[in-house]
XYZ file of C-alpha atoms in Angstrom:
566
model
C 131.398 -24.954 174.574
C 129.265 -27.194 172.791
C 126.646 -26.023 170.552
C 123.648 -25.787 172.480
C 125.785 -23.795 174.841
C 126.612 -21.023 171.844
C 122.817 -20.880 171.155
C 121.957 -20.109 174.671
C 124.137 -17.506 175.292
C 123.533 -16.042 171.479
C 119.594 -15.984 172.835
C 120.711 -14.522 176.318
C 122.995 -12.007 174.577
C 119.795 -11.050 172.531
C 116.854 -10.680 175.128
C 119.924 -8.497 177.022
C 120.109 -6.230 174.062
C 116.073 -6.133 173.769
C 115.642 -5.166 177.407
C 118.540 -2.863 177.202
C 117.061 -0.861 174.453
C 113.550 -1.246 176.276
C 115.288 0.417 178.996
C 117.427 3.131 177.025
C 113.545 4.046 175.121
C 112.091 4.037 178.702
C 114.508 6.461 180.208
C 114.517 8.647 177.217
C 110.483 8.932 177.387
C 110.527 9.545 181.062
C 113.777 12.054 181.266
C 115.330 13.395 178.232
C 111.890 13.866 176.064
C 109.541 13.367 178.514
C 107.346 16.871 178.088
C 107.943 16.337 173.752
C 106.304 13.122 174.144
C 103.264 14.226 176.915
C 102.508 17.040 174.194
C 102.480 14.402 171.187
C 100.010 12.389 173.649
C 98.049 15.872 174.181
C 97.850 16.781 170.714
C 96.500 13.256 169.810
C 93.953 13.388 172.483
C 92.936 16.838 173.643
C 91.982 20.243 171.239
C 91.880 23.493 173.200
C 89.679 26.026 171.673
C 88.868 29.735 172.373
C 85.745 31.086 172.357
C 84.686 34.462 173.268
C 83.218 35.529 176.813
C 80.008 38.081 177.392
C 80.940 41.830 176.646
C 80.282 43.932 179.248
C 77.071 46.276 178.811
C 76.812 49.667 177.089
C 74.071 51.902 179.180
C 72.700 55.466 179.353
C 73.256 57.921 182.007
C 70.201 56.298 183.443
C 71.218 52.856 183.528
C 69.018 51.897 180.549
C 71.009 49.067 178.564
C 71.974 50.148 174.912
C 74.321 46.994 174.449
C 74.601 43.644 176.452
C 75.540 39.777 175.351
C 72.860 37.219 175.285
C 73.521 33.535 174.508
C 72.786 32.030 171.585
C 73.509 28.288 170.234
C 75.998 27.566 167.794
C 76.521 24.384 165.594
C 79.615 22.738 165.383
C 80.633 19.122 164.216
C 83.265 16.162 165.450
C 84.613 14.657 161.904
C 86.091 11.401 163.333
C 82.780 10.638 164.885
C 80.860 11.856 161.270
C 79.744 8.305 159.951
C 77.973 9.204 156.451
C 79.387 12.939 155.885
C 78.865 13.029 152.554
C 74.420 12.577 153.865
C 75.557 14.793 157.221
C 76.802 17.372 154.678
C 73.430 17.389 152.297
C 71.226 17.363 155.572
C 72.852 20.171 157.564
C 73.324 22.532 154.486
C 69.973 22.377 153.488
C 68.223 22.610 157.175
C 70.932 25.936 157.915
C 70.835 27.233 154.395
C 74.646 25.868 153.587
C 76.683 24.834 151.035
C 77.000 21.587 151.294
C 80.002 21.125 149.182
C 81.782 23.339 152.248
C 80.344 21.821 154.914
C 81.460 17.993 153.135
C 85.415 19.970 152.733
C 84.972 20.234 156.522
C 84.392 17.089 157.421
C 86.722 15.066 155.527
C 89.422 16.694 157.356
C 91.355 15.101 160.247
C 90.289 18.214 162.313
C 88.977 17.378 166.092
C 86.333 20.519 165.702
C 85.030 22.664 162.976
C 82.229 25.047 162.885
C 79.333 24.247 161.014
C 76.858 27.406 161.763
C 77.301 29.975 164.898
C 74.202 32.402 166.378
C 71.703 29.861 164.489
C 67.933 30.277 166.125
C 66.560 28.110 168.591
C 64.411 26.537 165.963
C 67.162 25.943 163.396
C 69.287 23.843 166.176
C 65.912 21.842 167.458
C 65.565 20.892 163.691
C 69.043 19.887 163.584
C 68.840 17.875 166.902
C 66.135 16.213 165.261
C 68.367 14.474 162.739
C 70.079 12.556 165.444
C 73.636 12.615 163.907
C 76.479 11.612 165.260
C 79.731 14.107 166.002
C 77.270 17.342 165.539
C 76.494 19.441 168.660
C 76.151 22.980 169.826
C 77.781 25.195 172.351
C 75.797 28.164 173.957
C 77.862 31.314 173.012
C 77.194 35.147 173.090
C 76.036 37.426 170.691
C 75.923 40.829 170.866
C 72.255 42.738 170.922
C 70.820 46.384 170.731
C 67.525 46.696 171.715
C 67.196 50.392 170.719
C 68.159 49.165 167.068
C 69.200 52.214 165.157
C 69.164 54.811 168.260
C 72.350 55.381 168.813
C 74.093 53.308 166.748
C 77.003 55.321 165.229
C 77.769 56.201 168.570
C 77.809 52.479 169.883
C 78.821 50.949 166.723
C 78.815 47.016 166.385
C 80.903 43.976 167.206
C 81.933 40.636 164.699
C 81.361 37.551 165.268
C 83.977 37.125 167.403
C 82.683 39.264 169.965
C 85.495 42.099 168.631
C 84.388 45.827 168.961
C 85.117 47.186 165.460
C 83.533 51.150 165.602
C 82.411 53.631 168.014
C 82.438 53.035 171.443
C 82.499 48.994 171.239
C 85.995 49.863 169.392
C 87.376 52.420 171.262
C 86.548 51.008 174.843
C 87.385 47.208 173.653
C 89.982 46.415 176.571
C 87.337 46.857 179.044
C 84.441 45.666 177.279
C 86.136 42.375 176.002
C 86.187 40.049 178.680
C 88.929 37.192 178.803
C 87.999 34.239 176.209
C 86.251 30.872 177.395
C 88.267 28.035 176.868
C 87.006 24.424 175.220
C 89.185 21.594 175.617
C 88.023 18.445 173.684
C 89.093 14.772 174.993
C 88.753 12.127 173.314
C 88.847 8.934 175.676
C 90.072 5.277 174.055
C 86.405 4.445 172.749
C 86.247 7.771 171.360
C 83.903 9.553 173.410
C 84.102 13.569 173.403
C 83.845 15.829 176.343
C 83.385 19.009 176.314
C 84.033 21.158 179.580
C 84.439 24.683 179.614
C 86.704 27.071 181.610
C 86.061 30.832 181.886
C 89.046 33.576 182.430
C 88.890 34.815 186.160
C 88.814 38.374 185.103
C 85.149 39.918 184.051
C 84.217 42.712 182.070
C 83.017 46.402 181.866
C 80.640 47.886 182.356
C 80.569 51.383 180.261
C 77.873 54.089 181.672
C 77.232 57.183 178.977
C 76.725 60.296 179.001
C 74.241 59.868 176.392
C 70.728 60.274 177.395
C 68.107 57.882 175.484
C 64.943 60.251 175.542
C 67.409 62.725 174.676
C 68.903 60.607 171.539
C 65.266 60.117 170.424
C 64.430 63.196 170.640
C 67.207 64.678 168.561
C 66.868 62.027 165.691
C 63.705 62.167 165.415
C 63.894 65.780 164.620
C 66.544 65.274 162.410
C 65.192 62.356 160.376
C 61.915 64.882 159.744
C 64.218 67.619 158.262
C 65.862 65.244 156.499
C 63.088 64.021 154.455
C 61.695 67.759 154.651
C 64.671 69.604 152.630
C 65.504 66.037 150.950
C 69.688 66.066 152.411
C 71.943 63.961 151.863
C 72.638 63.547 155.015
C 71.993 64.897 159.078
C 74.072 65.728 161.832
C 72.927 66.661 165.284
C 74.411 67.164 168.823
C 73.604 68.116 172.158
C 76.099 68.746 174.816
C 76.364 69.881 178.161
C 78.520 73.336 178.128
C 79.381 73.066 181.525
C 80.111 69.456 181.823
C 80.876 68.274 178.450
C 78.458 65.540 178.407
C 77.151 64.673 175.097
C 73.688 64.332 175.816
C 72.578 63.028 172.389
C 74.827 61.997 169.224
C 73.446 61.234 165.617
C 74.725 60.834 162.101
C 71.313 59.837 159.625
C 70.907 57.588 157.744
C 72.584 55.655 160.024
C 72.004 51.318 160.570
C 71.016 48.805 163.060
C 73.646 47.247 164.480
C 72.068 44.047 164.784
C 72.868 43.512 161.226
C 74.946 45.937 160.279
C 76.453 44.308 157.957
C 73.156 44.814 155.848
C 74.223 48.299 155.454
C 76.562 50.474 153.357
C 80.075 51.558 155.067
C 78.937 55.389 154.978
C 75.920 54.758 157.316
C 78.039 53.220 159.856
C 80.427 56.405 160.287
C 80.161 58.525 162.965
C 80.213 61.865 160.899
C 79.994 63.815 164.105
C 83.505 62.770 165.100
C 84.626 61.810 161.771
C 82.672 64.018 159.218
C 85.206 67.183 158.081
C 83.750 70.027 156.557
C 84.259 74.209 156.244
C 81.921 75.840 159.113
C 81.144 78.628 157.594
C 79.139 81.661 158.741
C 79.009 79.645 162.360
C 82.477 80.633 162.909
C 81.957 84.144 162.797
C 81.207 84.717 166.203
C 84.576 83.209 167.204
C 86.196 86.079 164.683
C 84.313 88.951 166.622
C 84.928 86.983 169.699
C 89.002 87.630 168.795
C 88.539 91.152 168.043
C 87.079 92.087 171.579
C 89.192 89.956 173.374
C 92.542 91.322 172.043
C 90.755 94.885 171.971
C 91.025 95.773 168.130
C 87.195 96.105 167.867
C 84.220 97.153 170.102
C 80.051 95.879 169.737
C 78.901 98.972 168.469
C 82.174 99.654 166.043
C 81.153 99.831 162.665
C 82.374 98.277 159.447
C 81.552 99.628 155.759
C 80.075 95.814 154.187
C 80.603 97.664 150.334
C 76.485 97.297 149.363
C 76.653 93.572 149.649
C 79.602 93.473 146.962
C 83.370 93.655 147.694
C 86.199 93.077 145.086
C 89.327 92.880 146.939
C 92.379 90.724 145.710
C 90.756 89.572 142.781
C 87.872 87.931 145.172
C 84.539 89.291 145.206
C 82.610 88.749 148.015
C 79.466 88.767 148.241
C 76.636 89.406 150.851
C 73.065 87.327 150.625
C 71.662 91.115 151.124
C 73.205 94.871 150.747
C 74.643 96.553 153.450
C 76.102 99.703 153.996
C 77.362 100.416 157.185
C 76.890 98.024 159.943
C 78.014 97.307 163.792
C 80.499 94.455 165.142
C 77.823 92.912 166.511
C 75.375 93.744 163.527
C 77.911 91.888 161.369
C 77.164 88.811 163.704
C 73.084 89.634 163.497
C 73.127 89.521 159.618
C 75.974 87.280 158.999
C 77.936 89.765 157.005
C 80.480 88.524 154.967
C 82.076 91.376 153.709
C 81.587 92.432 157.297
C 83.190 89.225 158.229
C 86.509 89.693 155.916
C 86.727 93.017 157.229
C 87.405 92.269 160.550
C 89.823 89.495 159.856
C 91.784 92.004 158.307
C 91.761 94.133 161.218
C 92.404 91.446 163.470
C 95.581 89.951 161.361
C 96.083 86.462 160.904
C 98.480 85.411 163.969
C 96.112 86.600 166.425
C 92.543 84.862 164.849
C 95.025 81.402 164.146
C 95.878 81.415 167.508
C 92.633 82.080 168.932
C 90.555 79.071 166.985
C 94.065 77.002 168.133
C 93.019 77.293 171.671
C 89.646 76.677 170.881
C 90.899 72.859 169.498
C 90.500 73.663 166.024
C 93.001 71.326 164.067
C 93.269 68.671 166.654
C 91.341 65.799 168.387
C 89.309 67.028 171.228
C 90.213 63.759 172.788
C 86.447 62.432 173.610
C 87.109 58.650 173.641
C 85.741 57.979 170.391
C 87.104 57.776 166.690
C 87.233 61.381 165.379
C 89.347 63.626 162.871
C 91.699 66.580 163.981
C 90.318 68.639 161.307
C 92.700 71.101 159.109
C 94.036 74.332 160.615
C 97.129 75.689 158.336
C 99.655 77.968 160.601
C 99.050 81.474 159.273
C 102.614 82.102 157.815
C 100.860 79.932 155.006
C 98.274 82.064 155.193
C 97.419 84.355 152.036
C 95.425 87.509 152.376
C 92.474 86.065 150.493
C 92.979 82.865 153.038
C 92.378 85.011 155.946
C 89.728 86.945 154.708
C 87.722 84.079 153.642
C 88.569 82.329 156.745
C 86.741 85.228 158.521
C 83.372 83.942 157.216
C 84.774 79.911 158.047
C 86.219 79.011 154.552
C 89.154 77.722 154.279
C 89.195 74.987 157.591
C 87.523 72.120 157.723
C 86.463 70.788 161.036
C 83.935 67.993 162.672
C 81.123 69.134 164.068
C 81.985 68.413 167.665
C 84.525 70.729 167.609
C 82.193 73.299 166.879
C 79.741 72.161 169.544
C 82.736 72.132 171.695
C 83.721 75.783 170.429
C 80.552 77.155 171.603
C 80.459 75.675 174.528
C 83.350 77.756 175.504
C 80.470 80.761 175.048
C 77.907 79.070 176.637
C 79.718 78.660 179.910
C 81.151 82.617 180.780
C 84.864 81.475 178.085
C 86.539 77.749 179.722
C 86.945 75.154 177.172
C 85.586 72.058 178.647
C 86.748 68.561 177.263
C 83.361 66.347 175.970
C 83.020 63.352 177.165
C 80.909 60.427 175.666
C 81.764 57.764 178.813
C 80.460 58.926 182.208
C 82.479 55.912 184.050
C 83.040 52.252 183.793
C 81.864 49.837 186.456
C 83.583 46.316 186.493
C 81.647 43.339 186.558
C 81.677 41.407 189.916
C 83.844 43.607 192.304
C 81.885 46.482 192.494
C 85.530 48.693 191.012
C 84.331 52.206 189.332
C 86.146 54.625 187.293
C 84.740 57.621 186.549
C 85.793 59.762 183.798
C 85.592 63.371 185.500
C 84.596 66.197 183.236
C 87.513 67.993 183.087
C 88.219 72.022 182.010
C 90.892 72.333 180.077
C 91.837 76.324 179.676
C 89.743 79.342 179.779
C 90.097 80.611 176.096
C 87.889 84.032 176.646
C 86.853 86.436 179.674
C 83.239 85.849 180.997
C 82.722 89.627 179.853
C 83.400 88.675 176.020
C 81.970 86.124 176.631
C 78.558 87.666 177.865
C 78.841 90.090 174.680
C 78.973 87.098 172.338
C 76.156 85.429 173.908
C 74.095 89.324 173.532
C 74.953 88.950 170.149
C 73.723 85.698 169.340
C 70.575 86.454 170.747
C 69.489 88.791 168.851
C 70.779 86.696 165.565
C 67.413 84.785 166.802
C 65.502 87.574 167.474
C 66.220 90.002 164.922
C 68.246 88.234 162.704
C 68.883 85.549 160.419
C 67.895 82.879 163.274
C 64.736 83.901 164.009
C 63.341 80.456 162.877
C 64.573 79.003 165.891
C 62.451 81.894 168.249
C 60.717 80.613 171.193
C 58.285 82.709 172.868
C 58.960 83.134 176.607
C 62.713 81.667 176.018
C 65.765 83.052 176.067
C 67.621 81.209 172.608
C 70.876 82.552 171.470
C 72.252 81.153 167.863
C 74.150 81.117 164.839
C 73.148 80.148 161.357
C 75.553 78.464 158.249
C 75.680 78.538 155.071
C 78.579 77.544 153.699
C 79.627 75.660 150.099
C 81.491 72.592 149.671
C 84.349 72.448 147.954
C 84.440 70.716 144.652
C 87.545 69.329 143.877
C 86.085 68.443 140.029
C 86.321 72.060 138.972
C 89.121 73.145 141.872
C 86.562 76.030 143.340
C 83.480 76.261 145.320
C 80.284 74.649 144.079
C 77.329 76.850 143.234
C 75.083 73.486 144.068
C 76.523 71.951 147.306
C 76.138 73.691 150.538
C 75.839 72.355 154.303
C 73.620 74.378 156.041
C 73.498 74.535 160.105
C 72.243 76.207 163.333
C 74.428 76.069 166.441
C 71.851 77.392 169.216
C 72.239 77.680 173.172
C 69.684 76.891 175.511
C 68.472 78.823 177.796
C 70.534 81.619 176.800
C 70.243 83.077 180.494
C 70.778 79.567 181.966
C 72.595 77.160 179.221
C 71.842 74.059 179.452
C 71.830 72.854 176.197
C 74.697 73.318 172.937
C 72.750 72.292 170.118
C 74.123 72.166 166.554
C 71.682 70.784 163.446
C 73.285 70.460 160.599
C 72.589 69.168 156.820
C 74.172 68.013 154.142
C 73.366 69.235 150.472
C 70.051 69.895 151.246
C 67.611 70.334 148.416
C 64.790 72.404 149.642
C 66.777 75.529 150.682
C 70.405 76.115 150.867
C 70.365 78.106 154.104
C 70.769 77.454 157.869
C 67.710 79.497 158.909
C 65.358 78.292 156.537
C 66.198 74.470 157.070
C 68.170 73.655 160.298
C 66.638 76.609 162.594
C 63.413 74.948 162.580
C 64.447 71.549 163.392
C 66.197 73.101 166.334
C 63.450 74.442 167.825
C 61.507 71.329 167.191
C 64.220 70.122 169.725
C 64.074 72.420 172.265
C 60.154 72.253 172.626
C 60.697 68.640 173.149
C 63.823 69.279 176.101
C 61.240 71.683 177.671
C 58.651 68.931 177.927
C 61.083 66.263 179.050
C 63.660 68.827 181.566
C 60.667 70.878 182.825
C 62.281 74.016 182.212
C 59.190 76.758 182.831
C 59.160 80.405 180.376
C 61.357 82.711 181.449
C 58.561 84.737 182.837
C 57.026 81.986 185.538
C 61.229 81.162 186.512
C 61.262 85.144 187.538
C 58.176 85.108 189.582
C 59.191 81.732 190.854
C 62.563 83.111 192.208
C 60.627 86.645 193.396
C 58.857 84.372 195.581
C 61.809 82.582 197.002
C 63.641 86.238 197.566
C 60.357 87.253 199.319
């Protein structure tokens, strides 16, 4: 073969091998790595992003909206299509209050998105639209809002940025709340161009309904922030639950914050310290103690105890009574808050029978309400010392939330069934029309409706007669407890001379209960005791639940009913 011949078939031999390797790359891309390759191609042209949807709405019993999503615009920037970023940076920073050192970091990556400001105002994003700069734009995205502000809020608590419940019922009820994220994809086409479409998840939201009442929540904290500045606290606690239901009608833990910007506030103001707060009840346990000893039959209301003249050394513990007594009645005990009364009867009762008593009462676990809360501390009695159930008589010793005790006395208010509370009435999903209710539910009847009656006798006349009577209502049947009881100090391992809570647990009506009530405040400065500072701010709340439920004197509901008999 002659030369030329050798060269033609070299170049033949050649452009076979090129097309042969063509082909071999070709197959490869199509079949072997064909979905490696599509995702290289993806990556290089298309950025999915999530973004969160619109919560579904807290509301009150009545429907009144306590939480809901509105859409705000958010700024974000396109660093490819940035031309000057280093003016883009010093521009945006100082129109959105930035740093512009950040926002320059940001766009010198090779990023396809970055955020530059979310939730800005409709007047910072006009201003920034002004400036007419390439790769910057803004998505519409929600942001949670409370229009009631600080009503409420410890039972609502807040969400981040990200749309994420993170306390009270936002937290707790986040899987129905949340709604499935938007999704963002960004193309980029061959000259560059970026398009944003958006894609929402098929599934919507929930809607929660409470149990709370919003006259009712404003009623109770505006009592409570009034005796708060009045005995100078450190802090308030109220509730106000339905005994037969369980509904809380009205929540509050002051100071408190607005959700709106919580983040404005200290950590303690955003707890819930009726679910979460743990102290020792004291004196407002005593009617469970008497409640024990007529249920199991070791006492009767007109039995008498010797109370020592208001001083009783037993032990090596002297207790001690606010005034002397000599000789007074079961329920008399109850009337004057007796202590030595109090510790007498737990050691009649015995400790197995009084543990398991406030055990089937909740004490020393969750009462399961839907919310964050604290079980509390109940020791079992076999590490119970003498002294420990004496003093536990007059509710030292345990340390409990205060819904727990509003729960407790609820079992009296409603003739002995413990009912379970309940902060969500039901949950309505966006869209379909689907409702859940939460039903109230009874749990276990912990007394007889006869003890029961003689508990609520006694209580009465701790507002009539006795140390309650701050919380008297003419023509209104008003049956109460008051607390005094001191904080431990753990500084000097005792009891602190200085620190007390002080409380009122009331029931109203009395004949008709409507209405647990408990008022309770922290180291207040005024007074020490229960009847002096939180049985007047209860009855400031009951005159304003007579105004608002309508409920006529006792008097005018007897002719009332004469007239329907006749």
């Amino acid at each position: 073969m002659n030369p030329k011949g050798i060269r033609l078939a070299l170049v033949s031999l050649l452009v076979f091998f090129i097309f042969l390797v063509f082909e071999i790359r070709a197959f490869y891309f199509q079949f072997i790595s064909r979905d490696e390759f599509l995702e290289k191609i993806n990556r290089q042209h298309y950025t999915k992003l999530s973004f969160p949807s619109k919560r579904g709405r807290i509301l009150d019993r009545e429907g009144k909206e306590m939480a809901l999503s509105i859409t705000v615009p958010s700024v974000y920037g396109v660093p490819s299509l940035i031309e000057n970023k280093e003016e883009a940076a010093r521009l945006l920073a100082c129109l959105l209050n930035l740093d512009p050192h950040g926002l320059l970091k940001k766009f010198s990556t090779d990023r396809h998105f970055v955020w530059i400001k979310r939730h800005v105002s409709p007047g910072e994003w006009e201003r920034v639209k002004e400036l007419k700069i390439k790769g910057i734009g803004v998505i519409e995205e929600p942001k949670r809002f409370y229009p009631y502000k600080e009503l409420a809020s410890v039972v609502l608590g807040f969400v981040n940025i990200d749309h994420e419940g993170l306390e009270g019922v936002e937290r707790a009820y986040e899987k129905f709340l949340k709604a499935p994220l938007m999704e963002m994809v960004i193309e980029r086409d061959g000259l560059g161009r970026v398009f944003l479409p958006l894609e929402r998840g098929e599934e919507g939201p929930w809607d929660a309904y409470l149990t709370l009442d919003v006259n009712v929540q404003y009623i109770l904290e505006r009592a409570l922030q009034e005796g708060l500045e009045e005995c100078q606290a450190k802090r308030a606690v109220g509730l106000i639950m339905d005994p037969v239901r369980g509904d809380i009608l009205g929540m509050a833990s002051l100071p408190s914050f607005n959700p709106n910007s919580f983040w404005l506030y200290p950590p303690q103001n955003r707890k819930n310290f009726a679910t979460v707060g743990l102290f020792e009840p004291g004196s407002i346990l005593k009617p469970f103690l008497v409640a024990t000893a007529l249920e199991k039959g070791f006492l009767r209301p007109n039995d008498i105890v010797f109370c020592e003249g208001g001083r009783y050394n037993v032990f090596g513990l002297t207790i001690r009574d606010v005034k002397s007594y000599d000789w007074l009645t079961v329920q008399e005990v109850i009337k004057y808050s007796s202590n030595i009364g109090a510790a007498k009867i737990a050691r009649t009762i015995g400790a197995d029978d009084y543990y398991e008593f406030l055990k089937s009462l909740g004490f020393g676990e969750k009462t399961g309400i839907g919310l964050p809360e604290e079980k509390g501390v109940l020791k079992p009695p076999k590490l119970w010392t003498p002294v420990d159930l004496m003093t536990l008589g007059f509710g030292q010793g345990m340390i409990c939330t205060p819904l727990q005790i509003a729960v407790a006395y609820s079992a009296i208010a409603n003739g002995g069934l413990k009912v379970k509370p309940r902060i969500v009435k039901e949950l309505r999903k966006v869209g379909d029309g689907k409702v859940l209710v939460m039903e109230p539910q009874v749990e276990r009847r912990v007394l007889s409706s006869e003890v029961s009656r003689l508990i609520m006798g006694m209580l009465e006349r701790v507002v009539l007669e006795g140390t309650g009577t701050r919380a008297f209502l003419e023509g209104y049947a008003i049956a109460g407890k008051t607390g005094t009881a001191q904080k431990y100090d753990p500084h000097r391992g005792g009891y602190s001379r200085e620190h007390f809570v002080a409380s009122f647990v009331g029931i109203f009506p009395a004949d008709r209960p409507k209405a647990v009530i408990l008022v309770m405040f922290d180291e207040p400065r005024t007074s020490i005791y229960g009847g002096e500072v939180a049985a007047p701010v209860f009855r400031k709340i009951v005159q304003e639940l007579i105004q608002y439920w309508k409920i006529p004197p006792r008097n005018t509901l007897a002719m009332s009913e004469m007239g329907k008999g006749g």
